[in-house]
Coordinates of C-alpha atoms in Angstrom, one line a residue:
M1 CA -31.2 -2.6 23.8
T2 CA -33.5 -3.5 21.4
V3 CA -37.5 -4.6 22.7
L4 CA -40.8 -5.8 21.4
L5 CA -42.9 -3.0 21.5
G6 CA -45.3 -5.1 20.4
A7 CA -48.1 -2.8 21.8
L8 CA -47.6 1.2 21.6
F9 CA -51.3 1.2 21.7
A10 CA -54.4 0.9 23.3
F11 CA -53.5 3.4 26.0
A12 CA -55.9 4.7 28.0
N13 CA -54.8 8.1 29.7
G14 CA -51.2 7.1 28.7
A15 CA -51.8 3.8 31.2
Q16 CA -51.0 0.5 30.2
L17 CA -51.5 -2.1 33.2
A18 CA -50.5 -5.5 32.8
H19 CA -47.4 -7.6 30.7
A20 CA -50.0 -9.9 29.7
N21 CA -51.9 -7.7 27.0
R22 CA -48.6 -7.2 25.1
F23 CA -46.4 -10.0 25.2
G24 CA -47.4 -13.7 25.6
P25 CA -46.6 -15.6 28.0
P26 CA -44.7 -17.3 29.8
W27 CA -45.1 -14.9 32.7
Q28 CA -45.0 -15.5 36.8
S29 CA -48.2 -14.8 38.6
R30 CA -49.5 -15.0 42.4
V31 CA -52.3 -16.8 43.9
T32 CA -54.8 -13.9 45.1
V33 CA -57.2 -15.9 47.0
D34 CA -57.0 -17.9 50.3
Q35 CA -57.0 -21.2 47.9
T36 CA -58.1 -22.4 44.8
T37 CA -57.8 -25.6 43.3
L38 CA -55.0 -26.6 40.1
Y39 CA -57.0 -29.0 37.8
S40 CA -55.9 -31.3 34.7
E41 CA -57.7 -29.6 32.2
P42 CA -59.5 -26.4 32.6
D43 CA -63.1 -28.0 33.8
R44 CA -64.0 -28.2 37.6
S45 CA -64.7 -32.0 36.6
S46 CA -61.5 -33.1 35.5
A47 CA -59.2 -34.3 38.0
A48 CA -58.0 -32.4 41.0
V49 CA -53.8 -32.4 40.8
G50 CA -53.6 -30.4 44.0
P51 CA -54.6 -27.1 46.3
L52 CA -52.8 -23.5 45.7
G53 CA -52.3 -21.3 48.7
K54 CA -52.7 -17.4 48.9
G55 CA -49.6 -15.6 47.2
Q56 CA -48.0 -19.3 46.1
L57 CA -46.1 -18.2 42.6
V58 CA -46.8 -20.1 39.2
V59 CA -45.6 -19.4 35.7
V60 CA -48.5 -18.9 33.2
V61 CA -47.2 -20.8 30.0
A62 CA -49.9 -20.5 27.3
D63 CA -52.7 -18.2 26.6
Q64 CA -55.8 -17.9 28.5
V65 CA -58.5 -20.5 27.6
T66 CA -62.6 -20.9 28.2
G67 CA -63.5 -23.8 29.9
T68 CA -67.0 -26.0 29.3
D69 CA -68.4 -23.7 31.8
G70 CA -67.8 -20.5 29.6
S71 CA -65.3 -19.4 32.6
A72 CA -61.7 -17.8 31.4
W73 CA -58.9 -20.5 32.9
T74 CA -54.9 -20.4 32.5
Q75 CA -52.4 -23.1 31.9
I76 CA -49.6 -23.7 34.1
P77 CA -46.9 -26.5 34.5
D78 CA -49.1 -29.0 35.9
G79 CA -52.1 -27.9 35.0
Y80 CA -54.7 -25.3 35.0
V81 CA -56.0 -22.9 37.7
A82 CA -59.1 -20.3 37.4
S83 CA -58.0 -17.5 35.8
S84 CA -59.5 -14.7 38.3
D85 CA -57.2 -16.7 41.0
I86 CA -54.4 -15.7 40.1
A87 CA -52.3 -12.1 39.0
E88 CA -49.6 -11.4 37.2
D89 CA -46.5 -10.1 39.5
T90 CA -43.2 -8.6 37.8
N91 CA -41.6 -7.9 41.2
P92 CA -38.5 -9.7 41.2
W93 CA -38.2 -12.6 44.7
I94 CA -35.3 -14.9 46.0
A95 CA -34.8 -18.5 44.8
E96 CA -33.2 -21.2 46.6
V97 CA -32.1 -24.2 44.4
A98 CA -34.6 -27.0 45.1
V99 CA -32.6 -30.1 43.4
P100 CA -29.3 -31.5 43.9
S101 CA -27.8 -29.2 41.3
V102 CA -28.1 -26.9 38.5
S103 CA -26.6 -25.6 35.3
I104 CA -27.1 -21.9 34.9
Y105 CA -27.0 -21.2 30.7
A106 CA -26.0 -17.5 29.4
R107 CA -29.3 -17.5 27.3
P108 CA -32.5 -19.3 27.4
N109 CA -31.3 -22.7 25.2
T110 CA -30.1 -25.9 26.3
N111 CA -27.3 -24.9 23.8
E112 CA -25.7 -21.7 25.3
P113 CA -22.5 -22.1 27.1
I114 CA -23.5 -22.8 31.0
R115 CA -22.4 -20.1 33.1
R116 CA -22.0 -21.8 36.4
T117 CA -23.5 -24.5 38.5
A118 CA -26.0 -24.1 41.5
K119 CA -26.3 -26.7 44.4
Q120 CA -29.1 -27.6 46.3
G121 CA -30.0 -24.4 48.8
D122 CA -28.1 -21.5 47.0
L123 CA -29.4 -18.3 46.4
L124 CA -30.8 -16.7 43.4
R125 CA -32.9 -13.3 42.2
V126 CA -35.3 -14.3 39.8
T127 CA -36.9 -11.9 37.4
G128 CA -39.1 -13.4 35.9
A129 CA -40.7 -16.3 33.7
S130 CA -38.1 -16.4 30.3
P131 CA -39.6 -18.4 27.1
G132 CA -36.6 -20.5 25.4
I133 CA -35.3 -18.5 22.4
E134 CA -34.1 -20.3 19.1
G135 CA -35.8 -23.1 18.7
D136 CA -35.7 -23.9 22.6
T137 CA -39.0 -25.0 23.6
N138 CA -38.4 -25.0 27.1
T139 CA -39.5 -22.6 30.2
W140 CA -37.4 -20.5 32.0
W141 CA -36.6 -18.6 35.3
S142 CA -34.3 -15.7 34.6
T143 CA -32.1 -14.6 37.4
T144 CA -29.4 -12.4 37.8
E145 CA -26.9 -15.3 37.1
G146 CA -28.4 -16.4 33.8
Y147 CA -31.3 -18.8 33.1
V148 CA -32.1 -21.7 34.9
A149 CA -34.9 -24.7 34.6
V150 CA -38.2 -23.7 35.8
H151 CA -39.0 -27.0 38.2
T152 CA -35.6 -26.2 40.1
L153 CA -35.9 -23.7 41.9
R154 CA -38.2 -22.6 44.7
E155 CA -39.4 -19.8 46.7
A156 CA -36.3 -19.1 49.7
G157 CA -37.6 -18.4 53.4
S158 CA -34.7 -18.4 55.2
D159 CA -33.2 -15.3 57.5
W160 CA -29.9 -14.5 54.8
A161 CA -33.1 -14.7 51.9
K162 CA -35.5 -12.4 53.9
G163 CA -31.9 -9.9 54.5
W164 CA -30.8 -9.6 50.9
S165 CA -33.6 -7.0 49.8
L166 CA -33.9 -4.6 47.1
P167 CA -32.3 -0.8 47.8
T168 CA -34.5 1.5 47.4
A169 CA -35.0 4.8 45.5
D170 CA -34.2 7.1 48.5
Q171 CA -30.8 5.4 49.1
A172 CA -29.0 6.8 45.4
P173 CA -28.3 10.0 45.9
N174 CA -26.0 9.1 48.9
G175 CA -23.9 6.3 47.5
W176 CA -20.1 6.0 46.1
W177 CA -18.8 4.4 43.5
G178 CA -15.9 1.7 43.8
G179 CA -14.2 -0.8 41.8
I180 CA -13.7 -4.0 42.7
R181 CA -9.6 -5.0 44.1
S182 CA -10.0 -8.7 43.0
Q183 CA -12.1 -11.5 42.9
A184 CA -14.6 -11.0 45.2
N185 CA -17.6 -13.4 47.1
V186 CA -20.6 -11.6 47.2
R187 CA -22.8 -12.7 50.1
A188 CA -26.7 -12.0 51.5
A189 CA -25.3 -10.7 54.7
A190 CA -22.3 -9.3 56.4
S191 CA -20.8 -13.1 57.2
T192 CA -18.7 -15.3 56.6
K193 CA -21.6 -17.8 57.0
A194 CA -23.8 -16.2 54.9
P195 CA -24.9 -17.9 52.0
V196 CA -22.6 -16.4 48.5
V197 CA -24.9 -14.9 45.7
G198 CA -22.8 -14.4 42.9
T199 CA -18.9 -13.1 42.2
L200 CA -17.3 -9.2 41.3
V201 CA -14.2 -9.7 39.4
P202 CA -11.6 -6.6 38.9
G203 CA -14.1 -4.7 36.1
D204 CA -16.7 -4.8 37.7
R205 CA -18.0 -1.1 39.4
I206 CA -20.4 -1.1 42.1
K207 CA -21.9 1.8 44.1
V208 CA -21.9 1.8 48.0
L209 CA -25.1 2.5 49.7
E210 CA -24.1 1.3 53.2
E211 CA -21.2 0.5 55.2
V212 CA -21.9 -2.4 58.0
Q213 CA -20.3 -3.9 60.8
G214 CA -20.1 -8.1 60.1
D215 CA -17.9 -10.9 60.7
A216 CA -14.0 -9.9 60.8
V217 CA -11.7 -10.6 57.8
G218 CA -8.4 -10.3 58.6
G219 CA -9.4 -8.4 61.8
N220 CA -11.5 -6.1 59.6
P221 CA -15.0 -6.3 60.4
L222 CA -16.3 -3.5 57.9
W223 CA -18.2 -4.6 55.0
Y224 CA -20.6 -2.7 52.0
R225 CA -24.0 -3.6 51.2
I226 CA -23.9 -2.5 47.4
D227 CA -26.2 -1.4 44.5
G228 CA -25.2 -2.1 41.2
G229 CA -26.8 -4.6 38.5
R230 CA -26.9 -8.5 39.6
Y231 CA -26.3 -8.3 43.7
A232 CA -27.9 -5.3 44.8
G233 CA -29.0 -5.5 48.2
A234 CA -26.5 -7.6 49.1
V235 CA -23.0 -7.0 50.6
V236 CA -19.2 -7.0 49.8
H237 CA -16.2 -7.1 52.6
S238 CA -14.8 -3.5 52.4
S239 CA -11.2 -5.3 51.5
L240 CA -12.3 -6.2 48.3
V241 CA -13.4 -2.6 46.9
A242 CA -11.4 0.7 46.2
K243 CA -13.0 3.7 46.3
M244 CA -12.9 5.8 42.7
A245 CA -13.7 9.2 41.7
G246 CA -17.3 9.9 41.7
P247 CA -19.0 10.7 38.6
K248 CA -19.0 14.4 37.4
S249 CA -21.7 16.4 36.4
V250 CA -22.6 17.6 32.9
T251 CA -24.8 20.2 31.7
A252 CA -26.0 21.3 28.6
D253 CA -28.1 23.6 26.8
R254 CA -32.0 22.6 27.4
P255 CA -33.2 22.2 23.8
A256 CA -35.9 25.3 22.8
D257 CA -38.9 23.2 22.4
A258 CA -38.1 21.1 25.7
P259 CA -41.2 21.1 28.0
P260 CA -40.7 22.7 31.7
G261 CA -39.2 20.5 34.5
G262 CA -36.0 19.0 35.2
L263 CA -33.7 17.6 31.8
I264 CA -31.2 14.1 31.4
V265 CA -28.0 15.0 30.2
V266 CA -26.1 12.0 28.9
S267 CA -21.9 12.1 28.3
R268 CA -20.9 9.0 26.2
S269 CA -17.4 9.7 26.8
A270 CA -17.7 9.8 30.5
A271 CA -20.5 6.9 30.6
T272 CA -22.4 9.6 33.1
L273 CA -25.9 10.9 33.5
T274 CA -26.8 13.7 35.3
Y275 CA -30.3 15.2 36.2
L276 CA -30.5 19.1 36.0
D277 CA -33.7 21.0 37.4
Q278 CA -35.5 23.7 36.0
A279 CA -33.0 26.3 36.7
G280 CA -30.2 23.9 35.0
E281 CA -28.6 23.1 38.1
P282 CA -27.1 19.7 38.7
Q283 CA -29.4 17.7 41.3
F284 CA -27.8 13.9 40.3
S285 CA -25.0 12.2 38.8
T286 CA -24.4 8.7 38.5
Y287 CA -22.5 6.4 36.1
V288 CA -24.1 4.6 33.4
S289 CA -23.5 1.8 31.0
L290 CA -23.7 2.7 27.5
G291 CA -23.6 1.2 23.5
R292 CA -20.8 -1.3 22.5
A293 CA -19.2 -0.3 19.2
G294 CA -21.6 -1.5 16.2
V295 CA -24.5 -0.7 19.3
E296 CA -23.3 3.0 19.8
T297 CA -26.0 4.7 22.0
P298 CA -27.0 7.7 19.5
D299 CA -26.3 11.5 20.6
G300 CA -29.1 14.4 20.0
N301 CA -31.7 14.8 21.4
Y302 CA -35.2 13.1 22.9
Q303 CA -37.5 13.3 25.4
T304 CA -38.7 10.3 27.8
M305 CA -41.8 9.4 25.2
G306 CA -42.6 6.3 27.6
K307 CA -42.2 4.9 30.9
Y308 CA -42.9 1.4 32.5
R309 CA -41.9 0.0 36.0
F310 CA -41.2 -3.6 34.6
D311 CA -40.9 -4.3 31.4
N312 CA -40.2 -7.5 29.0
M313 CA -37.2 -6.8 26.6
S314 CA -36.3 -9.1 23.5
S315 CA -34.0 -8.8 20.1
N316 CA -36.3 -8.2 17.0
T317 CA -34.3 -10.6 15.6
V318 CA -34.6 -13.9 17.3
S319 CA -33.1 -15.6 14.7
N320 CA -30.2 -14.0 14.6
A321 CA -27.6 -16.3 17.4
D322 CA -25.6 -13.0 18.1
H323 CA -28.3 -11.1 19.1
A324 CA -30.9 -12.7 20.7
Y325 CA -32.3 -12.3 23.3
F326 CA -35.1 -12.4 26.1
L327 CA -35.1 -10.7 29.5
P328 CA -38.2 -10.5 31.4
N329 CA -39.1 -7.3 34.2
V330 CA -36.8 -4.8 33.4
P331 CA -37.1 -2.0 35.9
F332 CA -37.9 1.3 35.7
V333 CA -37.5 1.3 32.0
Q334 CA -37.6 5.1 30.1
Y335 CA -38.2 5.0 26.4
Y336 CA -36.8 8.0 24.9
L337 CA -36.4 7.0 21.3
E338 CA -38.4 4.1 18.7
G339 CA -36.5 1.6 18.1
G340 CA -36.8 0.2 21.9
Y341 CA -34.1 3.2 23.1
A342 CA -34.6 3.1 26.7
I343 CA -32.6 4.3 30.1
H344 CA -33.4 1.4 32.7
A345 CA -31.8 -0.6 35.5
T346 CA -29.4 -3.8 34.9
Y347 CA -29.7 -6.8 36.1
W348 CA -27.3 -8.6 34.0
H349 CA -24.0 -7.1 34.3
D350 CA -22.0 -4.9 36.9
Q351 CA -20.0 -2.4 34.0
F352 CA -21.0 0.5 34.8
G353 CA -19.2 3.8 33.6
Q354 CA -18.2 1.3 30.8
V355 CA -19.8 0.3 27.3
E356 CA -21.8 -2.8 27.8
S357 CA -25.6 -2.4 26.0
Q358 CA -26.8 -3.0 23.1
G359 CA -27.3 1.1 23.0
C360 CA -29.6 1.7 26.4
I361 CA -28.5 3.8 28.9
N362 CA -27.9 0.8 32.2
L363 CA -27.9 2.1 35.7
T364 CA -27.9 0.1 39.2
W365 CA -31.3 -0.7 40.6
S366 CA -31.3 2.4 42.9
D367 CA -30.5 5.1 40.7
A368 CA -33.1 4.2 38.0
A369 CA -35.5 4.0 40.6
Y370 CA -34.2 7.2 41.8
L371 CA -34.6 8.8 38.1
F372 CA -37.5 7.3 37.4
G373 CA -39.5 9.4 40.4
L374 CA -37.7 12.5 39.1
T375 CA -39.1 12.4 35.4
Q376 CA -42.3 12.6 33.8
P377 CA -44.5 11.6 33.3
V378 CA -45.7 10.5 36.5
V379 CA -47.0 6.9 36.6
A380 CA -49.1 6.5 39.2
P381 CA -48.3 3.7 42.3
D382 CA -51.2 1.5 41.1
L383 CA -50.0 2.0 37.4
L384 CA -47.4 -0.7 35.6
A385 CA -46.8 2.2 32.5
R386 CA -47.7 5.9 31.6
W387 CA -46.9 7.4 28.0
A388 CA -46.3 11.3 27.1
I389 CA -49.7 11.6 25.3
G390 CA -52.4 13.9 25.9
D391 CA -51.7 15.5 29.1
A392 CA -48.9 13.9 30.4
P393 CA -45.9 15.6 30.0
A394 CA -42.6 14.5 29.0
T395 CA -38.8 15.0 30.1
P396 CA -36.0 15.8 27.4
V397 CA -33.1 13.9 27.4
V398 CA -29.8 15.4 25.8
I399 CA -26.8 12.6 25.2
V400 CA -23.6 14.6 24.3
E401 CA -20.4 13.4 23.5

C-alpha cells in the first residue's frame, strides 16, 4: 500500500507526535476542556453557534487560522472553536446512524458504488475523517464498512456499542484461525437481539479469540469473539465458522548486518508472518494478507525503519481512478521499505492468508498490536511514532518466497 510520506522529517529523537503536522485536514479531534463555545467566525465577538462539552467529537475541516485577538482558531463544519480547546484523536470509535438511512460508499466520492445502506440506529466503527477524492469536495467518515457523510453519524452510547470493544495485544498469541462457512451476520454481542454490525462471507478468514456462551441458535449457545479486519472484537455464531489449520512457522537466516534482537520472517507463498527471537526460535506466527498481482509484496531483506501507532495512508496518484484511496488512522504501522511498504493492521477486509493488499503486509488488529510491541524501535506510550535513527534500533524484516 502506498502512503503519503510527506513528512519523513522534523523528528526529535525519532518521534513525531501528531498527524496534523504531516497531513492537512480533515481529521477528528475531541474537546479537552470542560466546556467551550463554537462561534460563527474566528472571533469571540461573533455569533455563538452553541456550546461544546468535554470529550465531544469534532471534525477539523480547514487549517488553523489566527483570529482578530491573535489567538489560534480551528474550523469545524458548523463554525470555529479555539484551537487550544481541542486535540486530535486518532482512536476508532463506535457510531450509530443518526438519520433514517445512509448510503455507505466504497470510496469517499458520491460517484462511487454504494456498498450498502444502513438504517437509523445501526452501529458502525469509525476510523477517522477523510477528504473526498477525485474531485469530491465532501468531508467523510471512514468506517470499516466504507465511507459515509459526516452529518449522518453520532457517537453510540448503548450497551451494545460499549460491548463491541477492540481486542488487546495480549489476546493475539492464543487465538486460532477459522474460515467462514456461509454468509454470517456479525453481531455486537452473543445475542440474536444484538445489532448486526456487518456480514462475513465464504472466503473471509477470522481469528477466534474467545469462546462465549450466548443465545442458542439451533440449540447451540456457543459464539466466537473474533479478530480480523472489519469486525475486530465482534461475535459470530460458532456454526458459521470452520476451524482451519494454523499458520506454520517459517524461519530464515539472519542478515549479516542485522541489529541484535528479534527477526520478522514473511512467507509470500504461505501468506504468513513469523517472529523469531534473538536465538532464532519462533515466538509467534500468524496469517497475513499480501500484495495482489501487479502490486506484489517485494521479497528481500529490510528493517523496521519507522513505526506509527496510527498513520494516514493514501495513494500517491489520486487522479488514477483505479488506485485512488484515503485510509485515515491505519493502526500499528511499521514501515520497512521506501515507497510506503509497511506491516500494519487492516480495517477494510478479512482476506488473511490470501492476496488482497497493494503491497503492504496486512494483519488483524490484535496481531498487529502484539507485533508492534515486540519490535524496535520502541514507541513510548505518549508518542505517536518513532523512527530508527540515532540511538533507536530497528528490527530486521526478511521476506521470502
